[in-house]
PDB file of C-alpha atoms and ligand atoms in Angstrom:
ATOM      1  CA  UNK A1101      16.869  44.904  -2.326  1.00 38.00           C
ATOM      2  CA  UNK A1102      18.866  42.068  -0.677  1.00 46.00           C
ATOM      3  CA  UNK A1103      20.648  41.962   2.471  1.00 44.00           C
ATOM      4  CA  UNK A1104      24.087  42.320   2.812  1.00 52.00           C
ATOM      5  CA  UNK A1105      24.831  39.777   5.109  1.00 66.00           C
ATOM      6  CA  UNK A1106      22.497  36.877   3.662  1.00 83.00           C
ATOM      7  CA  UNK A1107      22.875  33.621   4.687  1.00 91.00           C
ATOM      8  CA  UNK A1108      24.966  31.229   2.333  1.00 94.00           C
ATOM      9  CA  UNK A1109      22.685  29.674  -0.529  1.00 96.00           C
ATOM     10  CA  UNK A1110      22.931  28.563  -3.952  1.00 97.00           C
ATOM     11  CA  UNK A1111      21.227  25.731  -5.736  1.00 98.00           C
ATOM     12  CA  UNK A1112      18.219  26.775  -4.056  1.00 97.00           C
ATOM     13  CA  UNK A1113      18.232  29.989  -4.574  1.00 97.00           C
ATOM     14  CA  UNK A1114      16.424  31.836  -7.097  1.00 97.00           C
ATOM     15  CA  UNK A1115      18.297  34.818  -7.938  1.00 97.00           C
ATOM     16  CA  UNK A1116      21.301  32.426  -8.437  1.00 98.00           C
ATOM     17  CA  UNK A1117      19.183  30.189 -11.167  1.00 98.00           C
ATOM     18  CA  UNK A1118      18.518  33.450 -12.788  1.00 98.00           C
ATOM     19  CA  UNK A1119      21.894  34.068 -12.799  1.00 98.00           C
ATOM     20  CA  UNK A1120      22.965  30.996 -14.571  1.00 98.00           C
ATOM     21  CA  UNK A1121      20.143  30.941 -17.114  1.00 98.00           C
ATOM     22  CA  UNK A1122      21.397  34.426 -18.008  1.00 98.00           C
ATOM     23  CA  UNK A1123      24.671  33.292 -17.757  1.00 98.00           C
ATOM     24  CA  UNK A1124      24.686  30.227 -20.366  1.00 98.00           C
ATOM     25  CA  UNK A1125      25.444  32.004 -23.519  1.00 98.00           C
ATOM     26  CA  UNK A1126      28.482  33.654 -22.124  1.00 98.00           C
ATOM     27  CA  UNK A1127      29.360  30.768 -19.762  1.00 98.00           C
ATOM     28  CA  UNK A1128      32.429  28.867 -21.688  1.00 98.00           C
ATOM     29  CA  UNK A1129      34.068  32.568 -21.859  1.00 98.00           C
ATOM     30  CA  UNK A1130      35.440  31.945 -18.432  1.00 98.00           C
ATOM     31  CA  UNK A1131      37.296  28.600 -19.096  1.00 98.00           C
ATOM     32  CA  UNK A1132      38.357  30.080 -22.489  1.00 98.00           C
ATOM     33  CA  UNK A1133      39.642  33.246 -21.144  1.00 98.00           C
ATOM     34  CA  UNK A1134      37.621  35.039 -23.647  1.00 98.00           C
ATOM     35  CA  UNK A1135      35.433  37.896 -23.820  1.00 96.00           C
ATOM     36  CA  UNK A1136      36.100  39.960 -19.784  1.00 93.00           C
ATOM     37  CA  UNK A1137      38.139  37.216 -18.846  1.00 96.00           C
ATOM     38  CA  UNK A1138      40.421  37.684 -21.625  1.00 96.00           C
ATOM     39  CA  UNK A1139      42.043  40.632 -19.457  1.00 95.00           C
ATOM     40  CA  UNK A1140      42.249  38.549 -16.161  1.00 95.00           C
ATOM     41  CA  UNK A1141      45.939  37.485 -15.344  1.00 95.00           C
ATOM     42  CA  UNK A1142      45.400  33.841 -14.697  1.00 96.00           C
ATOM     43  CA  UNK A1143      49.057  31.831 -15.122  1.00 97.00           C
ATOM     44  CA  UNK A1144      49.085  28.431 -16.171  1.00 98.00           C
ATOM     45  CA  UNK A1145      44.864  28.318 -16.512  1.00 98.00           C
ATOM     46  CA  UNK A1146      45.215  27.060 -19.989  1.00 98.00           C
ATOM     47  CA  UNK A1147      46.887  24.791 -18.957  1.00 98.00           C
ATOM     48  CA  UNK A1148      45.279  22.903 -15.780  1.00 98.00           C
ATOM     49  CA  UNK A1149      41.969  23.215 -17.743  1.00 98.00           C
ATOM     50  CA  UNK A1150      43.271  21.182 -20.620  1.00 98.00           C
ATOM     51  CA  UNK A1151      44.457  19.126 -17.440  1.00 98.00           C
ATOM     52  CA  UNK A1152      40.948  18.471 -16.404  1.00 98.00           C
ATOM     53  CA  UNK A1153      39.534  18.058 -19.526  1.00 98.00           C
ATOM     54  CA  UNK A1154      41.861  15.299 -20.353  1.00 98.00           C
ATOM     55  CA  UNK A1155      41.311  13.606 -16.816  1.00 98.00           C
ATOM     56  CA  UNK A1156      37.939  13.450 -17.522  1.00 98.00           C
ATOM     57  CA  UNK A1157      38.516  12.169 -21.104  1.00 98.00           C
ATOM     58  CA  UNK A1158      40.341   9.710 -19.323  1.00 98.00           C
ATOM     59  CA  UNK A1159      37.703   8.330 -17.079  1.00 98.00           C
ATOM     60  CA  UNK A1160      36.534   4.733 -17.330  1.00 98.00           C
ATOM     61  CA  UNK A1161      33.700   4.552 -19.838  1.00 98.00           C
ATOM     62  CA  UNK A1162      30.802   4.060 -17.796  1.00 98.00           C
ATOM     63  CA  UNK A1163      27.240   5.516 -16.536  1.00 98.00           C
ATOM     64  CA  UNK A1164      27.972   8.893 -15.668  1.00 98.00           C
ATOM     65  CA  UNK A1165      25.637  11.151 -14.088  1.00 99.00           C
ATOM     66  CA  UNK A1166      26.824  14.745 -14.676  1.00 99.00           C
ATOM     67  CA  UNK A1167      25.563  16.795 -11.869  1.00 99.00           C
ATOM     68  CA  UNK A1168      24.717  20.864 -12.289  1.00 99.00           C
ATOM     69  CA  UNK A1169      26.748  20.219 -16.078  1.00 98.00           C
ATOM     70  CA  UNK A1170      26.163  23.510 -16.835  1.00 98.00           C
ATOM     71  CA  UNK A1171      27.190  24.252 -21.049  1.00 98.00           C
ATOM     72  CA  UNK A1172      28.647  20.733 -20.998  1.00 98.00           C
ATOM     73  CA  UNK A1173      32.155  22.136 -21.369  1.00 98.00           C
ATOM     74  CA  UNK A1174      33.843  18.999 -19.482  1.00 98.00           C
ATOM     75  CA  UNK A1175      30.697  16.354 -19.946  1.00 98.00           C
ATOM     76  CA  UNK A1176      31.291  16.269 -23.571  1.00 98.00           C
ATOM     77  CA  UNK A1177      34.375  14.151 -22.393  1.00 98.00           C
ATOM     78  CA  UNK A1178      32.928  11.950 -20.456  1.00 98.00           C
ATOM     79  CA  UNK A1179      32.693   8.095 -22.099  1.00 98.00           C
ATOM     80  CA  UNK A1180      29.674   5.779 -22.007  1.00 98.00           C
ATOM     81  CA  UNK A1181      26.175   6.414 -21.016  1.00 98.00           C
ATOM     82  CA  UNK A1182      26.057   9.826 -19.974  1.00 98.00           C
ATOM     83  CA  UNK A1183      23.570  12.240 -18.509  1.00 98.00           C
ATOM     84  CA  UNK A1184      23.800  15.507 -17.681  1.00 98.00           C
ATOM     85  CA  UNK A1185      21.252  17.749 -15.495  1.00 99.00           C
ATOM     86  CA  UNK A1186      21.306  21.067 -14.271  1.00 99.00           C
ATOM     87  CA  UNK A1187      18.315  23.470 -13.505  1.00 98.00           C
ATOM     88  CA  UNK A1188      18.703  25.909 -16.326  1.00 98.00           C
ATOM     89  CA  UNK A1189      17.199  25.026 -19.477  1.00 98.00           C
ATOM     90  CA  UNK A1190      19.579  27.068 -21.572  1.00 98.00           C
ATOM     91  CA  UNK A1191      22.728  25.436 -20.171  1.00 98.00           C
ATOM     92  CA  UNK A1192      21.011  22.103 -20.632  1.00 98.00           C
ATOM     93  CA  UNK A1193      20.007  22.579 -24.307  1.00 98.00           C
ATOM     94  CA  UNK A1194      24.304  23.492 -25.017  1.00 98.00           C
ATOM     95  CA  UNK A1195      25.027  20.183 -23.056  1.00 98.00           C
ATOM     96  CA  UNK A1196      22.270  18.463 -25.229  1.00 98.00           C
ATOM     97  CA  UNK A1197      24.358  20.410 -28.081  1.00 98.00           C
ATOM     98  CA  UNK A1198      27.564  18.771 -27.214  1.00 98.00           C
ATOM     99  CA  UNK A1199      26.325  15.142 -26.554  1.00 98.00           C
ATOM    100  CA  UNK A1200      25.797  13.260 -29.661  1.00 92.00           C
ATOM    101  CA  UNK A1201      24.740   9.883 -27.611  1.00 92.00           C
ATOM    102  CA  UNK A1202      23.704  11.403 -24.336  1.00 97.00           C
ATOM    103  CA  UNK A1203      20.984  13.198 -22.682  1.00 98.00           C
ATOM    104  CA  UNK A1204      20.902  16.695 -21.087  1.00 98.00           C
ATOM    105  CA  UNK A1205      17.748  17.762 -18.308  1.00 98.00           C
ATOM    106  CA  UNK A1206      16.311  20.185 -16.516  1.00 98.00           C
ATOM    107  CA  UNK A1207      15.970  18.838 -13.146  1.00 98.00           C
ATOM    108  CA  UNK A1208      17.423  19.564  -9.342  1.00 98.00           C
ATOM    109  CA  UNK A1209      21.118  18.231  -8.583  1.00 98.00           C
ATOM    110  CA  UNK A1210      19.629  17.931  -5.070  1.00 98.00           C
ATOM    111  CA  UNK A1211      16.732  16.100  -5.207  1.00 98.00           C
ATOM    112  CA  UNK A1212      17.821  13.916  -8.285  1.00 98.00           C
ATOM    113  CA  UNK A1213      14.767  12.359 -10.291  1.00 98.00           C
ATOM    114  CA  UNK A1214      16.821   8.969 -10.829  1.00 98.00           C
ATOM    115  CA  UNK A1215      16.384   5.309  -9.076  1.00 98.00           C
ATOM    116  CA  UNK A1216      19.012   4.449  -6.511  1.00 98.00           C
ATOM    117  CA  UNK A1217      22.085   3.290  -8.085  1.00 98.00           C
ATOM    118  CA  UNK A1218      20.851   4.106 -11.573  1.00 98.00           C
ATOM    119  CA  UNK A1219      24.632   5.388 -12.158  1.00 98.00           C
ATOM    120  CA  UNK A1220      28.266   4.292 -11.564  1.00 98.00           C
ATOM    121  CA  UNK A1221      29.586   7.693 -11.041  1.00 98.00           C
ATOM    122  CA  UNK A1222      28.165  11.034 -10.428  1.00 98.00           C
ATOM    123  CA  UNK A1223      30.560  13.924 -11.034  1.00 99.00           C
ATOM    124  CA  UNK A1224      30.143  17.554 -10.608  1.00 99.00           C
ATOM    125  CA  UNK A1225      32.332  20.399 -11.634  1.00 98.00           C
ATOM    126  CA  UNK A1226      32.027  23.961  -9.774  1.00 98.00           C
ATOM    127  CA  UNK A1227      28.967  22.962  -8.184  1.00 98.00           C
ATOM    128  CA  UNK A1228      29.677  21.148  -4.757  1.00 98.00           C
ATOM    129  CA  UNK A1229      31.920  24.058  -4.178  1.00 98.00           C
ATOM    130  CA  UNK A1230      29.701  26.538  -3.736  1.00 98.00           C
ATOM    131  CA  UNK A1231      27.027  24.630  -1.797  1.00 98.00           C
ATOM    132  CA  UNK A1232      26.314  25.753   1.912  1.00 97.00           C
ATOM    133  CA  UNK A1233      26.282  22.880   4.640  1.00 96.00           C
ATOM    134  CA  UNK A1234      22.575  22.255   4.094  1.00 97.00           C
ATOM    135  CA  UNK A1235      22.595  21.844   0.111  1.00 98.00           C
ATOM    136  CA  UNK A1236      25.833  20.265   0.555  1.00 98.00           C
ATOM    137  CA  UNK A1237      24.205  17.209   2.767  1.00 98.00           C
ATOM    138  CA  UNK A1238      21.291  17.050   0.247  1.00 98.00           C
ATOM    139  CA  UNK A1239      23.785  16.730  -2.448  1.00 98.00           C
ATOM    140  CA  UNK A1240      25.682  13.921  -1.054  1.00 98.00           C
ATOM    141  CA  UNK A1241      23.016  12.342   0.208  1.00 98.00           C
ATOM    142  CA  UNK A1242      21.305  12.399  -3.420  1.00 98.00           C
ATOM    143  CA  UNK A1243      24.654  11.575  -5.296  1.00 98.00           C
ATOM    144  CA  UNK A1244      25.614   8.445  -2.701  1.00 98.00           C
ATOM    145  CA  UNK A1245      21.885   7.184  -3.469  1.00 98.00           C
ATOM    146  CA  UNK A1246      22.545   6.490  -7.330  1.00 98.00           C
ATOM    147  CA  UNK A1247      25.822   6.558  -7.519  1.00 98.00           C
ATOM    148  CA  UNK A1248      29.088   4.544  -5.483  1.00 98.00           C
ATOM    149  CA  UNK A1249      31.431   6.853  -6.958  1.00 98.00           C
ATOM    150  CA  UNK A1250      31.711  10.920  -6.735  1.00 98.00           C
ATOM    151  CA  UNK A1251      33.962  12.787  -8.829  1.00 98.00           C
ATOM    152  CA  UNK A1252      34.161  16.397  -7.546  1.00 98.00           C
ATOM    153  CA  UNK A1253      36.077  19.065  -9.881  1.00 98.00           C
ATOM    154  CA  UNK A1254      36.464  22.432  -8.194  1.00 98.00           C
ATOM    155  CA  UNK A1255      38.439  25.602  -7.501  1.00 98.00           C
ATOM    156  CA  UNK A1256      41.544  25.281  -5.417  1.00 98.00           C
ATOM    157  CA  UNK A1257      42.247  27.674  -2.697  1.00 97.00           C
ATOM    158  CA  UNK A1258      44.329  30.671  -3.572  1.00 96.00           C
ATOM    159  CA  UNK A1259      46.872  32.247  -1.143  1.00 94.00           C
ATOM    160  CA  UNK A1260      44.938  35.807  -0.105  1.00 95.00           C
ATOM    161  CA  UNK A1261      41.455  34.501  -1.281  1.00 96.00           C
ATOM    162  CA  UNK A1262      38.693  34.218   1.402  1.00 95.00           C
ATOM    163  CA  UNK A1263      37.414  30.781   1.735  1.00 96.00           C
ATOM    164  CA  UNK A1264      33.912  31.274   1.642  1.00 96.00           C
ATOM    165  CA  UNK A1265      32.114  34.534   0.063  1.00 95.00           C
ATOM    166  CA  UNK A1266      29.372  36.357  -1.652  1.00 96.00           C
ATOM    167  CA  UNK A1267      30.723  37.386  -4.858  1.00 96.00           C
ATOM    168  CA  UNK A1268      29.590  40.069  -6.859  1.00 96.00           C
ATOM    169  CA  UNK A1269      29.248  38.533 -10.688  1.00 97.00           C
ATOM    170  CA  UNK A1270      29.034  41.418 -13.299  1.00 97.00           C
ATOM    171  CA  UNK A1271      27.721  39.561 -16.720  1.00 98.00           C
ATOM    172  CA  UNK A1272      28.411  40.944 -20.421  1.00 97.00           C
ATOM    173  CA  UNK A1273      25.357  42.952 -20.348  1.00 97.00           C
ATOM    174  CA  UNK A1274      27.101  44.441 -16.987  1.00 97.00           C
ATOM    175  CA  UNK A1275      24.622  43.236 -14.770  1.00 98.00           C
ATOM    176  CA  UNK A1276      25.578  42.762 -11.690  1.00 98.00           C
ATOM    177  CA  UNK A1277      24.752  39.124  -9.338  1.00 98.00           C
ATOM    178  CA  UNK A1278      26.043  38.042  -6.269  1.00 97.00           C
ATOM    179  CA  UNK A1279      27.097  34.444  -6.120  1.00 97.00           C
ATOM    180  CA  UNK A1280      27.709  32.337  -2.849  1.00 97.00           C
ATOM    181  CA  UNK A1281      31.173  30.730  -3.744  1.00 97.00           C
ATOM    182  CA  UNK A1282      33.853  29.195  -1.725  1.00 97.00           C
ATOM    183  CA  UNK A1283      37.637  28.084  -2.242  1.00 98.00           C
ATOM    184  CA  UNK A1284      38.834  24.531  -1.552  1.00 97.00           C
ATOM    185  CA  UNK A1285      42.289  22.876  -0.172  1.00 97.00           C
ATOM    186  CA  UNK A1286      42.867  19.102  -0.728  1.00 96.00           C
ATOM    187  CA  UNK A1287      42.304  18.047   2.901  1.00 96.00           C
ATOM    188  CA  UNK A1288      39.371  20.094   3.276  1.00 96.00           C
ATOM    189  CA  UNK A1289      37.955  18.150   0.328  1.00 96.00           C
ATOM    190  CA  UNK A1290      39.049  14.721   1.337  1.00 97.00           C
ATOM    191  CA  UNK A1291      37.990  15.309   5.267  1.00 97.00           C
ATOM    192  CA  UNK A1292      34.463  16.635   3.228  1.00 97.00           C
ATOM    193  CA  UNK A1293      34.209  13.595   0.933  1.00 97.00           C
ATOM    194  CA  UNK A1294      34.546  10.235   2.919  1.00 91.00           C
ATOM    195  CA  UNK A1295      38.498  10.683   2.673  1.00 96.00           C
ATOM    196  CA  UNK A1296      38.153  11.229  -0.746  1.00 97.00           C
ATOM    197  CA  UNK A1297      41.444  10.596  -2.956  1.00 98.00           C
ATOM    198  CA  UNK A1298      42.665  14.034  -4.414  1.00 98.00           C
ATOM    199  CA  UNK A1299      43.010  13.883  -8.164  1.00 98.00           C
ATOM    200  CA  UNK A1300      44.595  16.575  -9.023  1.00 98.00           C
ATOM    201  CA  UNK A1301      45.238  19.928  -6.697  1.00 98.00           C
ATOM    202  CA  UNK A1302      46.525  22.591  -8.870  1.00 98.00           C
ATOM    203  CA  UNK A1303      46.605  26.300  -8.145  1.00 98.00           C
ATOM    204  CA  UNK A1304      43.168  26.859 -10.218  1.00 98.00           C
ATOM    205  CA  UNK A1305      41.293  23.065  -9.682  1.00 98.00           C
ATOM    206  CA  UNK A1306      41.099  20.750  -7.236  1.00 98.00           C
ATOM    207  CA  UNK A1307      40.060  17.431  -8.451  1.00 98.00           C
ATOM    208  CA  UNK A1308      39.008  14.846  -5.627  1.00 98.00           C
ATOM    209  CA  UNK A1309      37.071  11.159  -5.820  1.00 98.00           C
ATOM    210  CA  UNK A1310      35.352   9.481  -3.268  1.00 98.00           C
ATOM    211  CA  UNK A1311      33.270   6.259  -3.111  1.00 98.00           C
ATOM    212  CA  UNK A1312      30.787   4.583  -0.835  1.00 94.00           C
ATOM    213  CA  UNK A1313      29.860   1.140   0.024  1.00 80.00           C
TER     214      UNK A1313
HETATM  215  C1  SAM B1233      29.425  27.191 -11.979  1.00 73.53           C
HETATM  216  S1  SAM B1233      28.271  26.353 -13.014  1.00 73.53           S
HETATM  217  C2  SAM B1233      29.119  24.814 -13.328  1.00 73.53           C
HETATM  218  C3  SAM B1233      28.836  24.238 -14.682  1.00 73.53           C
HETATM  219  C4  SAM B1233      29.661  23.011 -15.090  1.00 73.53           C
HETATM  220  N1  SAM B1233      29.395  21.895 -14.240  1.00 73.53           N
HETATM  221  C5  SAM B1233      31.130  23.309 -15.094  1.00 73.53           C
HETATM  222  O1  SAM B1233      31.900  22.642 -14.398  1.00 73.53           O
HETATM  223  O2  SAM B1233      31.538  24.194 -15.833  1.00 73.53           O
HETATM  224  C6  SAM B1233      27.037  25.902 -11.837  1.00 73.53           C
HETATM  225  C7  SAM B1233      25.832  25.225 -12.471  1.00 73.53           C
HETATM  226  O3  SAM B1233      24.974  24.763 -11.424  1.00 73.53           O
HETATM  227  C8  SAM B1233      23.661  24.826 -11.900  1.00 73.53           C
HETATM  228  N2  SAM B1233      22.744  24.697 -10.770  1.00 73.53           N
HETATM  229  C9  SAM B1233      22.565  25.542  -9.731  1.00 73.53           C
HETATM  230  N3  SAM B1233      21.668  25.038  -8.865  1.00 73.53           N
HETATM  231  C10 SAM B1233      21.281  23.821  -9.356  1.00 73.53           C
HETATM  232  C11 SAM B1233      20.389  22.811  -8.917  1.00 73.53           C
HETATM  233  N4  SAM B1233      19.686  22.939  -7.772  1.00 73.53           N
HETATM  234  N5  SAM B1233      20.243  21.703  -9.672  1.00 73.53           N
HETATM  235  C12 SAM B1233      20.913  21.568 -10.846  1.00 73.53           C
HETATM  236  N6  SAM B1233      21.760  22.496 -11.315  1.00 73.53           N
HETATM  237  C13 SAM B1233      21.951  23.616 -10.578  1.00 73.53           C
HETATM  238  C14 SAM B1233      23.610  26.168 -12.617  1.00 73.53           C
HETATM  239  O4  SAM B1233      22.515  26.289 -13.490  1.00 73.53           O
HETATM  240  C15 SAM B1233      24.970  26.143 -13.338  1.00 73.53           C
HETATM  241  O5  SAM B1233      24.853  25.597 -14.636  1.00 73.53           O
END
């Protein structure tokens, strides 16, 4: 039985891979609006995710280090050499699915088994958002080692949603998971991310970039 009031964790957290490795088949239902989702009132989400799809369509081609890709839902868009990772090997073999010149690994987002600089841009969707302070510095840290440039792709606050909480996940087979998440504003991002220029901050995604010498 787990507490209630358990301190903030996520990418190291074990319940949370299990979670995600349960997850993968069912995963691309939530940007989709499919399956439970279907019945979730969500205005103008078709929309901003064809928005971020097509921003990162539109990224330079380059080396691009997709951090925590999860089903590969956006790093199928990316251009160049590109590499995704992410701790679950089920979401890793659908990225492997969707990249027809690229590579998708098992590996940990924050301890990443690359050579400084080995990339020109890291980016990460839904994953730096629901890092606590700790995991948060070991991601940066990690990202800013092989990588000058970090493209972060989250979820944007909401008016009357908490900015930081344990959220209780119920999955197709109705089990239930509690997931450390939290909600984003632009200047939160930017003041989080070296002043990091803000993309795109829509009412579902918040889309920031930052870069370091
Ligand atoms: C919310 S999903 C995001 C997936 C995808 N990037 C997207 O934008 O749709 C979070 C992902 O983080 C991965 N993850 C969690 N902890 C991780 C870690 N320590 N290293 C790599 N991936 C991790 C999970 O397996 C999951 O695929």
């Amino acid at each position: 039985m787990r507490v209630v009031n358990q301190p903030p964790a996520f990418a190291r957290d074990i319940a949370t891979g299990d979670y995600y490795e349960q997850r993968a088949d069912e995963y691309d239902e939530w940007y989709l609006g499919e399956g439970h989702f279907a019945a979730r009132d969500r205005p103008g989400w078709h929309e901003e995710v064809g928005h971020i799809v097509r921003l990162v369509d539109d990224l330079p081609a380059g080396r691009t280090l997709d951090a925590a890709c999860g089903s590969g839902f956006l790093t199928r868009h990316l251009h160049g050499l590109v590499v995704g990772i992410d701790q679950s090997p089920a979401m890793v073999s659908l990225t492997q699915s969707r990249l027809a010149n690229g590579v998708a690994m098992v590996g940990d987002a924050l301890s990443l088994p690359f050579a400084d600089t080995a990339f020109d841009r890291v980016l990460t969707g839904h994953f730096y958002g629901h890092l606590p302070d700790d995991e948060r510095a070991a991601f940066l840290s990690e990202a800013s080692r092989v990588a000058s440039e970090l493209i972060v792709i989250d979820s944007a606050m909401r008016p009357g949603v908490a900015a930081e909480q344990w959220q209780t996940r119920v999955l197709n087979d109705r089990s239930e998971h509690r997931i450390f998440k939290r909600y984003l504003t632009g200047s939160q991002l930017s003041e989080e991310l070296n002043g990091a220029e803000i993309l795109f901050d829509g009412s579902w995604f918040i889309v920031a970039r930052t870069t370091w010498a």
